Structures are given as structure tokens and as C-alpha cells.
mmCIF file of C-alpha atoms in Angstrom:
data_model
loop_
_atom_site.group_PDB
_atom_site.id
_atom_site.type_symbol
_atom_site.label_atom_id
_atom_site.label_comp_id
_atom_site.label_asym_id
_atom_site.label_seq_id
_atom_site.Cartn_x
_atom_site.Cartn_y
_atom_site.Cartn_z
ATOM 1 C CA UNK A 1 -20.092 -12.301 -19.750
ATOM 2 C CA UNK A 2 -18.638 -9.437 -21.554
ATOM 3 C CA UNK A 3 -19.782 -5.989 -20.813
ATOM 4 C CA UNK A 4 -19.959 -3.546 -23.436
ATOM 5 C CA UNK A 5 -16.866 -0.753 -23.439
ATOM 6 C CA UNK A 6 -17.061 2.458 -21.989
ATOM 7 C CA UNK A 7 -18.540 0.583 -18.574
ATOM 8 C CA UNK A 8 -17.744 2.256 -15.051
ATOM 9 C CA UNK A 9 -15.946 1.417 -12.003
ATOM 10 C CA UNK A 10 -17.455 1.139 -8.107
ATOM 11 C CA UNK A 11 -15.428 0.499 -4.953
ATOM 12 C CA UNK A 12 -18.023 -1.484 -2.803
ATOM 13 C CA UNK A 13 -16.348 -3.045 -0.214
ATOM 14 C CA UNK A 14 -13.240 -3.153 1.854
ATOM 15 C CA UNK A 15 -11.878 -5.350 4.694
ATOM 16 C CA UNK A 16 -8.302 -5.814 6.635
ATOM 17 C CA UNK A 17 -6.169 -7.710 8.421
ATOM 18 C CA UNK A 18 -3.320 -6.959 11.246
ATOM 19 C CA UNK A 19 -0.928 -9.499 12.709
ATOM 20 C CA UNK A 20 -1.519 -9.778 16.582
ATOM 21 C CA UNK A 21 1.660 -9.170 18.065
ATOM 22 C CA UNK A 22 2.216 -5.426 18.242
ATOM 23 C CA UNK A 23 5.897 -3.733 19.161
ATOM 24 C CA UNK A 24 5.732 -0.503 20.665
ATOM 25 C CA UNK A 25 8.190 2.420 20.689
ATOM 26 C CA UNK A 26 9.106 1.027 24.149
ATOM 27 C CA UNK A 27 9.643 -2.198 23.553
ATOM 28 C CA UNK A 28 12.580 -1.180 20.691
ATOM 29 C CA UNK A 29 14.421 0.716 23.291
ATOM 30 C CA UNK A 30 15.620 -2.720 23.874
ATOM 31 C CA UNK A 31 17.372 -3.362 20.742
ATOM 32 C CA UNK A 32 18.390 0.410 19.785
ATOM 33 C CA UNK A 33 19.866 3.286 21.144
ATOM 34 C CA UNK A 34 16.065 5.631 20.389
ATOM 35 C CA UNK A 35 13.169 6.315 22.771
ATOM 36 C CA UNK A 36 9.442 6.661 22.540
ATOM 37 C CA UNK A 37 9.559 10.862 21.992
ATOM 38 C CA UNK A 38 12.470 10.593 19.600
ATOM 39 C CA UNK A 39 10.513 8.287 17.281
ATOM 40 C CA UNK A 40 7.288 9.748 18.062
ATOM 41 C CA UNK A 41 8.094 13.481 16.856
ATOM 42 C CA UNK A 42 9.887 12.298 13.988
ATOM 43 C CA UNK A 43 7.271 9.811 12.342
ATOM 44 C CA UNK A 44 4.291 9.876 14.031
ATOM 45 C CA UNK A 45 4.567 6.096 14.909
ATOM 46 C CA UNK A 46 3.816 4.568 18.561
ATOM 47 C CA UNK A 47 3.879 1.138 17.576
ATOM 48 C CA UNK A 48 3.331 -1.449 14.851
ATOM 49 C CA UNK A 49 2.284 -5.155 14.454
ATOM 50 C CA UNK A 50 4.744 -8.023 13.501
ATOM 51 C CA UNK A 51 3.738 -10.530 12.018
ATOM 52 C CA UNK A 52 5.351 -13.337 14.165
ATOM 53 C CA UNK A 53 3.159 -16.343 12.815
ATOM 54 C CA UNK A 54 0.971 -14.664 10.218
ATOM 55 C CA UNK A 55 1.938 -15.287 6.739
ATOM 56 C CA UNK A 56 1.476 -12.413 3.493
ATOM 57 C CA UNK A 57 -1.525 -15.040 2.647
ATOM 58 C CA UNK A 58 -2.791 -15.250 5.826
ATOM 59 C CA UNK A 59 -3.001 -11.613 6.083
ATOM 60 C CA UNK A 60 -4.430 -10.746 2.695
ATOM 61 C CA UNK A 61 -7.429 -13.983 2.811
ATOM 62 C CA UNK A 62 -8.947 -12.162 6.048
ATOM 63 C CA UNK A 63 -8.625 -9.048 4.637
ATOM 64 C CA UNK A 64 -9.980 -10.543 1.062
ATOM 65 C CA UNK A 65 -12.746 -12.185 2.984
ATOM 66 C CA UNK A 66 -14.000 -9.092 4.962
ATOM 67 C CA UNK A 67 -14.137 -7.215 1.765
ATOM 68 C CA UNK A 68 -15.996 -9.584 -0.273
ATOM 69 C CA UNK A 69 -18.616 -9.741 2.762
ATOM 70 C CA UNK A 70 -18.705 -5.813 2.721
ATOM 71 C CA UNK A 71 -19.367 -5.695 -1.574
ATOM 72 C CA UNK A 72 -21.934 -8.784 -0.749
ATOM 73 C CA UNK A 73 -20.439 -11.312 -3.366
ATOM 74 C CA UNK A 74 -19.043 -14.598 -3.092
ATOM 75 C CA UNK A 75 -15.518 -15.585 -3.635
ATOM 76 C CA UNK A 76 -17.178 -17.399 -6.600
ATOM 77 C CA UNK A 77 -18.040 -14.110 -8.521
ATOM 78 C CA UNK A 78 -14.796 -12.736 -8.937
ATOM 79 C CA UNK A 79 -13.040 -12.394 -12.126
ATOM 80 C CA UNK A 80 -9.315 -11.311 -10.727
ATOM 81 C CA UNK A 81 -7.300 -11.079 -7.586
ATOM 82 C CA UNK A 82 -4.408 -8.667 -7.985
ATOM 83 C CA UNK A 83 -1.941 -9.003 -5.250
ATOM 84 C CA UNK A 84 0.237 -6.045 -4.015
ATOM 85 C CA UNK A 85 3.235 -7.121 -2.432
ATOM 86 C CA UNK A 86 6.658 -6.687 -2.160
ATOM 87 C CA UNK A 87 6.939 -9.410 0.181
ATOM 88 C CA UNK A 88 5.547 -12.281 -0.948
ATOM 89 C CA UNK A 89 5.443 -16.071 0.498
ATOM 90 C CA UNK A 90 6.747 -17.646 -2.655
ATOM 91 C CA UNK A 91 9.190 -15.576 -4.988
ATOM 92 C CA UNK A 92 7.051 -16.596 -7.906
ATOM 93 C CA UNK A 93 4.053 -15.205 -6.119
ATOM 94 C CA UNK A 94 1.401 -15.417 -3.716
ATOM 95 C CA UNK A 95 -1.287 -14.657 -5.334
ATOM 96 C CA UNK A 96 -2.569 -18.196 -6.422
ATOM 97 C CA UNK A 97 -2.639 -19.221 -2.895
ATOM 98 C CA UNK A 98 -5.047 -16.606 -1.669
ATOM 99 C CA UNK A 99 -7.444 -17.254 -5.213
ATOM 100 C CA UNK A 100 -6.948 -20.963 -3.612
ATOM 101 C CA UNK A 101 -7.924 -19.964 0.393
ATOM 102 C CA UNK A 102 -10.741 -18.227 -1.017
ATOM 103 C CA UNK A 103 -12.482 -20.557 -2.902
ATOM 104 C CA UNK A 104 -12.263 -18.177 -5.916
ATOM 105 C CA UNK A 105 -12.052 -20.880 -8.506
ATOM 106 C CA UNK A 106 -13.257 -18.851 -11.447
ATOM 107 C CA UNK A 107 -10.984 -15.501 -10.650
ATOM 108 C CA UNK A 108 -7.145 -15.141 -12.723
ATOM 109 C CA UNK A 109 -4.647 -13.998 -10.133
ATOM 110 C CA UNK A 110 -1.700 -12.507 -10.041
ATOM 111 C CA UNK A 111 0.728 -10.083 -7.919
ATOM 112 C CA UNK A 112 2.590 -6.680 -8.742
ATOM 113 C CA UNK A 113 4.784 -5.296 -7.432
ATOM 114 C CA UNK A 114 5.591 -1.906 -7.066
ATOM 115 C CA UNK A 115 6.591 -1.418 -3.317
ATOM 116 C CA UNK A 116 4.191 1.282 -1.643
ATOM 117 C CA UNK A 117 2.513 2.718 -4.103
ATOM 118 C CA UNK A 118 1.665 -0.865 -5.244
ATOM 119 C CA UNK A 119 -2.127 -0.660 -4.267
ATOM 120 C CA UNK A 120 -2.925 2.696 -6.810
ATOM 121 C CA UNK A 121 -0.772 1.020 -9.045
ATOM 122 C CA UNK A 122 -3.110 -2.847 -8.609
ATOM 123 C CA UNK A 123 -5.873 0.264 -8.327
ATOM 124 C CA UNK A 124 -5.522 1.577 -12.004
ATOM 125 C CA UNK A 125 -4.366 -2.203 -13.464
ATOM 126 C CA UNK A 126 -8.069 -3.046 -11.913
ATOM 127 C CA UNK A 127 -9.392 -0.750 -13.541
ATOM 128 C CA UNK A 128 -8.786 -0.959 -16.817
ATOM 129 C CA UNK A 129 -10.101 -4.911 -17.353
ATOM 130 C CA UNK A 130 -13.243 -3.647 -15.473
ATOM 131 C CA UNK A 131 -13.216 -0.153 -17.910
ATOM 132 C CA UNK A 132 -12.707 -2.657 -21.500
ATOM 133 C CA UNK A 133 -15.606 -5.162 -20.363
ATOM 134 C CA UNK A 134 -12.855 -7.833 -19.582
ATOM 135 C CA UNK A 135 -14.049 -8.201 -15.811
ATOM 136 C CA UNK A 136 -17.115 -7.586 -13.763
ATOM 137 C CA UNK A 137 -15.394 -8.285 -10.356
ATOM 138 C CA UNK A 138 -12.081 -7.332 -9.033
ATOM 139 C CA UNK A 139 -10.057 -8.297 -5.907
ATOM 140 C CA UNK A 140 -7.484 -5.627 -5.179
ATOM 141 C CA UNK A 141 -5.070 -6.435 -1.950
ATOM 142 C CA UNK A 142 -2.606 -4.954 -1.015
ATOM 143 C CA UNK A 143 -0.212 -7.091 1.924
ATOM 144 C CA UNK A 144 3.172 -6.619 3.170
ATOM 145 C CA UNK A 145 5.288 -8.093 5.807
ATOM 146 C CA UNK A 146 8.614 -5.442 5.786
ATOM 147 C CA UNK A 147 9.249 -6.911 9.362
ATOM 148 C CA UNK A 148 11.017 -10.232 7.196
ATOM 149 C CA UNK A 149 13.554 -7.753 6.077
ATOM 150 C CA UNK A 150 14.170 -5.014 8.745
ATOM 151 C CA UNK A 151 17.884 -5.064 10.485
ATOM 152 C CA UNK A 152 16.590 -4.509 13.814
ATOM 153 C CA UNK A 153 20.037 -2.616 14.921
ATOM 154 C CA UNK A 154 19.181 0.261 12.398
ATOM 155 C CA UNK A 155 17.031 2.452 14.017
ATOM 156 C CA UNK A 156 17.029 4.775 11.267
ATOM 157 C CA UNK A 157 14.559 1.555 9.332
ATOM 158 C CA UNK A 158 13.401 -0.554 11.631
ATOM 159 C CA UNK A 159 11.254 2.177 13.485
ATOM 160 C CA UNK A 160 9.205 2.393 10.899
ATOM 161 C CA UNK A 161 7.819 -0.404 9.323
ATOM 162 C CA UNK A 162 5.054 -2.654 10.743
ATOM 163 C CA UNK A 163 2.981 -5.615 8.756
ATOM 164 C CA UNK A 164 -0.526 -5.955 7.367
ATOM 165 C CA UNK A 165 -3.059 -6.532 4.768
ATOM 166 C CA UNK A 166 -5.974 -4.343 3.189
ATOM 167 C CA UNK A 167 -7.941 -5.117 0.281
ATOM 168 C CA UNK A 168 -11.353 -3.621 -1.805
ATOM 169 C CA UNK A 169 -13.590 -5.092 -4.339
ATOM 170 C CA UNK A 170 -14.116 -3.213 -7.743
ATOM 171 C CA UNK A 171 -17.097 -3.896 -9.699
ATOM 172 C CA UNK A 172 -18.567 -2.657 -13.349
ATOM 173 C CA UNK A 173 -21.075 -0.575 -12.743
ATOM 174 C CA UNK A 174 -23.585 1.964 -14.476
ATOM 175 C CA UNK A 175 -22.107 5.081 -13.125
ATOM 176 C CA UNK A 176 -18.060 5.382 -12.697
ATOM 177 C CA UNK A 177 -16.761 5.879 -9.003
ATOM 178 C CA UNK A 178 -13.168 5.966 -9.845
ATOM 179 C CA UNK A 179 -12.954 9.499 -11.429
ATOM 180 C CA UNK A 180 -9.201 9.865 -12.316
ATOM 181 C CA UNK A 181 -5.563 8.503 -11.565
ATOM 182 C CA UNK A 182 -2.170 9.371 -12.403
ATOM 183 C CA UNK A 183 1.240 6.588 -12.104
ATOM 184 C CA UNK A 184 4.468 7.675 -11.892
ATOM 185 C CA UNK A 185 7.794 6.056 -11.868
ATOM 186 C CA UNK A 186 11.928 7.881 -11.579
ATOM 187 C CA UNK A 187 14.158 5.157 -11.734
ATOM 188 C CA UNK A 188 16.997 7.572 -11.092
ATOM 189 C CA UNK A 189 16.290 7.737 -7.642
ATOM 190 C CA UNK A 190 16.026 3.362 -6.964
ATOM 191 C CA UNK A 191 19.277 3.467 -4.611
ATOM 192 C CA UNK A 192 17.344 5.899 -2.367
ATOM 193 C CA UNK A 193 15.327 3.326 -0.732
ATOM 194 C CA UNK A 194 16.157 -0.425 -0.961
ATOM 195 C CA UNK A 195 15.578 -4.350 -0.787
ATOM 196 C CA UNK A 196 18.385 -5.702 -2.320
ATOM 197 C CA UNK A 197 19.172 -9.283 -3.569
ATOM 198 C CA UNK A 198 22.471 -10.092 -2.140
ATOM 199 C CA UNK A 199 24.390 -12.554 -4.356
ATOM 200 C CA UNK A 200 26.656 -15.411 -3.064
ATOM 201 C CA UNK A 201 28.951 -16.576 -5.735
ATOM 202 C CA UNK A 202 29.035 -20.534 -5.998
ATOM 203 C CA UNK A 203 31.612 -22.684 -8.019
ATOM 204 C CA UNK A 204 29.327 -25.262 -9.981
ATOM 205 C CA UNK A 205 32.426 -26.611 -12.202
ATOM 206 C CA UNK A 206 35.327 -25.455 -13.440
ATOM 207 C CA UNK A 207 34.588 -21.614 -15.227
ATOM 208 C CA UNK A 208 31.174 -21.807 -13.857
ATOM 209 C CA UNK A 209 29.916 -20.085 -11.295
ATOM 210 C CA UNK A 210 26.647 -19.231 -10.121
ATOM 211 C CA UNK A 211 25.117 -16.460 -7.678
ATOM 212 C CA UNK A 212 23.139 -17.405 -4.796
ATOM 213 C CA UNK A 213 21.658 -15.517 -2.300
ATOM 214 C CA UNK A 214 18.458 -13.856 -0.281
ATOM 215 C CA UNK A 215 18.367 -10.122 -0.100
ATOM 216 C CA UNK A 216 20.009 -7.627 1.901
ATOM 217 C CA UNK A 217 17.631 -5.853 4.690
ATOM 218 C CA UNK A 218 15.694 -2.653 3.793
ATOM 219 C CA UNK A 219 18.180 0.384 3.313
ATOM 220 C CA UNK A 220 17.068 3.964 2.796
ATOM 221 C CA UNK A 221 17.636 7.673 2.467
ATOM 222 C CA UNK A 222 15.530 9.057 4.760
ATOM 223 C CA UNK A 223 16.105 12.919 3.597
ATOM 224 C CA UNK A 224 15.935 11.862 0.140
ATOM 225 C CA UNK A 225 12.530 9.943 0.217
ATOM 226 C CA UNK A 226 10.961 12.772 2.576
ATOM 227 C CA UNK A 227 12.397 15.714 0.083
ATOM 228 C CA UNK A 228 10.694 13.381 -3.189
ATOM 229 C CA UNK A 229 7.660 12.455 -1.175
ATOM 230 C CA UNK A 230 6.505 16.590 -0.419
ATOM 231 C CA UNK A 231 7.688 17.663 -3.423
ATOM 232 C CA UNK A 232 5.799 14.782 -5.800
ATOM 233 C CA UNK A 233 2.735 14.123 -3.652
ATOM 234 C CA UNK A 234 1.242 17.205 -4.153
ATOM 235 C CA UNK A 235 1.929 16.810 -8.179
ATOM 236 C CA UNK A 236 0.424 13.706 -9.056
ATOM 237 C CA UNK A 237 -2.819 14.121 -6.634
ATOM 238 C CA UNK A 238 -3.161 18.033 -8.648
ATOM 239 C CA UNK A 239 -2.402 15.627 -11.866
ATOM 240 C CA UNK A 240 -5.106 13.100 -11.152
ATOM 241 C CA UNK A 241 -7.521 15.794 -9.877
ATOM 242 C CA UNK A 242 -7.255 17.222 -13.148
ATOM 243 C CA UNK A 243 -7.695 14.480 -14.309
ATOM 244 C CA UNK A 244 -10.973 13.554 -12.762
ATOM 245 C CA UNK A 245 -11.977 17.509 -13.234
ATOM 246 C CA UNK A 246 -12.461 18.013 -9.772
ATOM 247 C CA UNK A 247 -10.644 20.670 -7.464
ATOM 248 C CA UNK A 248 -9.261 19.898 -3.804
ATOM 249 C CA UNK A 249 -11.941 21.435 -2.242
ATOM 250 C CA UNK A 250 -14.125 18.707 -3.337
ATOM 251 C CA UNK A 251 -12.250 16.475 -1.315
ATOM 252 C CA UNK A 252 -14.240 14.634 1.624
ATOM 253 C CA UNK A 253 -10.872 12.836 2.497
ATOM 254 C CA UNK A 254 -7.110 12.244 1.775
ATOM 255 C CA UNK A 255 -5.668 9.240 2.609
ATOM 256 C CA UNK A 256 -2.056 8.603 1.751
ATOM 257 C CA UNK A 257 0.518 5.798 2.305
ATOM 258 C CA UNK A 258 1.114 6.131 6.329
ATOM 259 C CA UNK A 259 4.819 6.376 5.869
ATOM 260 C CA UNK A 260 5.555 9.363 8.425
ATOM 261 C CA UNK A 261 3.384 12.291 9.464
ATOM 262 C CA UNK A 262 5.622 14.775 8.897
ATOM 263 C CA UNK A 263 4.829 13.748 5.217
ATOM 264 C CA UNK A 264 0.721 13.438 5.684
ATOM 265 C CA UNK A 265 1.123 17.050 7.093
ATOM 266 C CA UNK A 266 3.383 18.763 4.557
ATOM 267 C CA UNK A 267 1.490 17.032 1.875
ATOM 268 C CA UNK A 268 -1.670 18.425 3.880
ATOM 269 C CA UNK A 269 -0.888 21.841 3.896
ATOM 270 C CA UNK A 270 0.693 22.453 0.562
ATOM 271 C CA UNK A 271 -2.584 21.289 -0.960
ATOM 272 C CA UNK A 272 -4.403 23.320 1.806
ATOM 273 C CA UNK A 273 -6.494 20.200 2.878
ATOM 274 C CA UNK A 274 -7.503 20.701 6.685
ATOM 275 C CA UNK A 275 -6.600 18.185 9.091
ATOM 276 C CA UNK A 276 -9.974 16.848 9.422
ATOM 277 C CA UNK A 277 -10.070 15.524 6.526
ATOM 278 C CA UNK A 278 -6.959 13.386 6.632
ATOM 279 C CA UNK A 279 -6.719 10.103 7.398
ATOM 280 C CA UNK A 280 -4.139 8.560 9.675
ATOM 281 C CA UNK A 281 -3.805 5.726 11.245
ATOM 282 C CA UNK A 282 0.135 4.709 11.094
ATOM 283 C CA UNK A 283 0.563 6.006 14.928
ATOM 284 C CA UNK A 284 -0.831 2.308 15.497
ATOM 285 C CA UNK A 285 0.583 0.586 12.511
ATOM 286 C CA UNK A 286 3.782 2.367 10.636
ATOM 287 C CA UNK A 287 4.302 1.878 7.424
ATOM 288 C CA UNK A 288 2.715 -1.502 6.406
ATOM 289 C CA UNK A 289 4.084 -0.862 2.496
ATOM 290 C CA UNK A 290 1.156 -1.596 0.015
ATOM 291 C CA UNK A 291 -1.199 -2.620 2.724
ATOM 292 C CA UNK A 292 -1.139 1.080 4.300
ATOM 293 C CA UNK A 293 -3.699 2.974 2.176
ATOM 294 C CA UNK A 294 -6.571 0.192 2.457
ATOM 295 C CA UNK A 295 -5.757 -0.920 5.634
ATOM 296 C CA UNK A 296 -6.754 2.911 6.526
ATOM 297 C CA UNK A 297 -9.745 3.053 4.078
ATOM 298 C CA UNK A 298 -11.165 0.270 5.790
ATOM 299 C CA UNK A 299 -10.730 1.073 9.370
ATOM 300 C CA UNK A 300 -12.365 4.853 8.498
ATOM 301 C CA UNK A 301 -14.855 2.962 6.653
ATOM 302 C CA UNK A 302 -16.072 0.652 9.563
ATOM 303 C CA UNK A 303 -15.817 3.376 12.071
ATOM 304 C CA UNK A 304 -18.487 5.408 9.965
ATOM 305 C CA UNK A 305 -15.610 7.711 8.651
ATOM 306 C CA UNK A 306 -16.269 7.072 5.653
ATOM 307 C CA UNK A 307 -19.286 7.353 4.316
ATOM 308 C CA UNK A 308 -21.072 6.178 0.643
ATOM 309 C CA UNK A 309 -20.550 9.161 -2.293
ATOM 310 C CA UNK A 310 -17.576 10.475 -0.156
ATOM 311 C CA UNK A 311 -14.967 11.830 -2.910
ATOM 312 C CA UNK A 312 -11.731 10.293 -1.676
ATOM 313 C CA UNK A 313 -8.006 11.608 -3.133
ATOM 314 C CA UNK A 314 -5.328 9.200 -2.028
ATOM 315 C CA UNK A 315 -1.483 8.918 -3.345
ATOM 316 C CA UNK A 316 0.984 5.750 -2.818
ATOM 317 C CA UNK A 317 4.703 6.394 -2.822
ATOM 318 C CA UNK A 318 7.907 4.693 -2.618
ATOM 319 C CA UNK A 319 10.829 2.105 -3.778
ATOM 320 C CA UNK A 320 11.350 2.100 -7.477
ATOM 321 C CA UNK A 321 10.848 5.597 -7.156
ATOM 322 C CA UNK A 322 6.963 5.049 -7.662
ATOM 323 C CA UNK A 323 4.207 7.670 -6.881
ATOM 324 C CA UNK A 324 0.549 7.770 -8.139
ATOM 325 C CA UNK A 325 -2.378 8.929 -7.039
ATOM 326 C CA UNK A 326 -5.989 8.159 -7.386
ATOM 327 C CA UNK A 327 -9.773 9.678 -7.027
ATOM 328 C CA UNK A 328 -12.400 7.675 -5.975
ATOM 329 C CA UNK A 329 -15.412 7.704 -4.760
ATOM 330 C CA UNK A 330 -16.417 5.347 -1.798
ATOM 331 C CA UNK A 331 -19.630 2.859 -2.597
ATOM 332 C CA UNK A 332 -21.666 2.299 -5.629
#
């Protein structure tokens, strides 16, 4: 049924999903020349979880399912399932497959992909069929599995990145919970952090020649990506806080992409945000790409963190170069 324009947007339910094998700082002694206080002091992270069996759809229908049981809907009643991945299953997407796991035979899927900031990206593309009456209910998820293209003999990457799934439903509602949002995007700055497709060239026939290939593993600029991530951060969450006419002190909680907590703090304290109020979780994860920022809504959430009416500020950032940020608040 079509709802009339001008209609709002709730966030009423969240869920997640985390492989069971974890690797701890230990543990990758064994494969690189790094120890536990090294890696610890310069990301925050103690271990993560690889996804050894799990599939991305694995991951993202548990974390689709807890979230629909949160919001108290069926998979029936939604509309869309937007997929944020970078690592998807099937090149042509995975999307489809979760719609089909979930028994969501009326919702459209479809993934995006725009590396860690994909979930405020799949966020705001929500959004807006909810905002012009297109939708009712929305499945946002955001899954990665970065341990499928780690070289574990770079310790400068493979340190950092862990797998997982988070997702939330969005649903039209009377009064609008998502108060503002701003997307960026620098393509300038795309060699500065990396999955590349690495070509093979192939003879078919005579003057033809065809490139095959997978991709290369994950490559980045550490200094660069820390040096964009303080200085934009702060920007975009002033930009959508503007945006939503709020200032930071109306803030219950910031939760950015876990990516290294050197980042969470500097972001922190330019905005003057106390510690309290930010939310971190990646010590136990790393950086779990698009699946960071739910993934850490939804474990605050359940632990009574979190609570309904809480005004929530939270930024993605990453490959592409991507940023956004969004304001939300939590519940209907």
C-alpha cells in the first residue's frame, strides 16, 4: 500500500551475527613478526572472528532474523533487503539469497557496495523509498568477510580485519527517527586503501585476448586513511548534525566504524564527545567493514546500552574514499 509523501522513518530493531572461530593477537604471532602490545596500542584490537565455515549469507540471515524478531514483523512484511557488502558470495550479489533464507517472498533485494561506510550509505538509500511512500518495511544489513582477502604475511592489514554481520529494520512511521545524514565520496584518494581485481591475460584466438583473474588481497595506506579519517569524521557528523538541527551535546551516543581506536578517540575529542558515550566494541572484533557499525548498535542495544529515544550520531568511512554520517534515533 502506498503511504502518502512526507512519511517518517523508525529504526525498531536490530540483530547480529559473528563467525565462531576467533584469532587473537597471540595466535598471529605465528604467522608475523608483531605481538599482542604492538597491535594492541596501535588499534585497539585483541582479537577478531574468521569466518572459517560461515558464509556472507550465513552471517547476514542470523543477523536479518534477530532483527526482524526485535522490530516484531515477519520476514513476510518486508518491502526491501539492502545488502552491504564488499564481499559478497556471488559477484552478481548476495542479496537474493538472504530475501530467499528468509522467507521474504514479497521484499526487492539488492546489495551496494560502498566498502565501510556501506551501511549509512544502505542507511540513507533506505530511507528515501520509506520517506516517498515506496516502502513500509526495510531490511538494512550490513556483512563482510575481509578475512577472504587478507595476505596473512602483511601485518600492516591482516591485524586488523575480522568478519561479521549486523543488520536493522526501518519502518514508516508517524513521527521521523532518522533526523539527518550526510554521504560523501573523494575518488582521488581510491589507491589509498584497496581490493583490487588482478587480471590474467588469456589468448582466446589469434588478436584476442581476454583478462581473467580474482583480486589482489587488501592493500592500504595506513597514514593516509588515519590522516582522512580525523580530519573528515568530524565534518560530515557537524554536516549531518546540522542537518538534523541538533548540536553534539545532544548526543546520547557515537558509534563509528570500529576501524582503530586511535580514530574513535581523535574523532572523540575533536567533537568533545566524552568517552562514555562512545561505543566500541572492535577490541573483540576489528574492523568487520560494513558490518562494524550495527554489529555495535546491536550488541549496546541488547546489553541495555542503548536505550528507546536515545539520539545516536554515527559515521562510516573507507575504500572509495567514502564517509557519511547519520542521526538517528533508536526505537519508534
Amino acid at each position: 500500500m502506498i503511504q502518502q509523501l512526507g512519511v517518517g522513518v523508525a529504526i525498531t530493531g536490530s540483530g547480529s551475527a559473528i563467525p565462531t572461530v576467533s584469532l587473537d593477537n597471540h595466535q598471529l604471532c605465528e604467522l608475523v613478526e608483531t605481538n599482542d602490545e604492538w597491535i594492541t596500542s596501535r588499534t585497539g584490537i585483541r582479537e577478531r572472528r574468521i569466518a572459517a565455515t560461515e558464509s556472507v549469507s550465513d552471517l547476514a540471515t542470523v543477523a536479518a532474523q534477530n532483527a526482524i524478531a526485535m522490530a516484531g514483523i515477519s520476514p513476510t512484511d518486508l518491502d526491501l533487503i539492502i545488502l552491504a557488502t564488499s564481499t559478497a558470495d556471488d559477484l552478481f550479489g548476495s542479496a537474493s539469497s538472504i530475501q530467499f533464507r528468509l522467507g521474504a517472498t514479497k521484499a526487492v533485494a539488492f546489495d551496494l557496495t560502498a566498502a565501510c561506510s556501506g551501511f549509512v550509505f544502505a542507511l540513507a538509500t533506505a530511507s528515501q523509498f520509506i520517506r516517498t511512500g515506496v516502502y513500509q518495511n526495510v531490511l538494512v544489513i550490513g556483512a563482510d568477510i575481509l578475512s577472504r582477502w587478507v595476505d596473512w604475511s602483511d601485518r600492516k592489514t591482516c591485524v586488523l580485519f575480522g568478519d561479521g554481520a549486523g543488520a536493522v529494520v526501518m519502518q514508516a512511521s508517524t513521527s521521523d527517527r532518522l533526523l539527518g545524514f550526510e554521504l560523501k565520496s573523494d575518488g582521488t584518494q581510491h589507491q589509498s586503501l584497496n581490493l583490487a581485481y588482478k587480471p590474467q591475460p588469456k589468448e582466446l584466438v589469434a588478436d584476442v585476448t581476454v583478462q581473467e583473474g580474482s583480486y589482489q588481497p587488501i592493500t592500504m595506506n595506513g597514514k593516509e586513511i588515519y590522516r582522512f579519517a580525523v580530519q573528515k569524521v568530524p565534518e560530515v557528523l557537524e554536516k549531518a548534525l546540522f542537518r538534523a538541527n541538533m548540536s553534539v551535546d545532544q548526543i546520547d551516543w557515537l558509534i563509528l566504524h570500529q576501524a582503530n581506536q586511535r580514530i574513535l578517540d581523535a574523532v572523540a575529542q575533536r567533537l568533545n564527545i566524552p568517552a562514555d558515550k562512545v561505543i566500541s566494541n572492535l577490541a573483540n572484533y576489528g574492523n568487520t567493514s560494513a558490518a562494524s557499525i550495527p554489529l555495535a548498535l546491536d550488541e549496546a542495544v541488547r546489553e541495555g546500552k542503548i536505550k528507546q529515544g536515545d539520539v545516536i550520531a554515527t559515521s562510516g568511512f573507507g575504500a572509495g574514499l567514502t564517509w557519511g554520517a547519520a542521526i538517528f534515533q533508536w526505537g519508534r
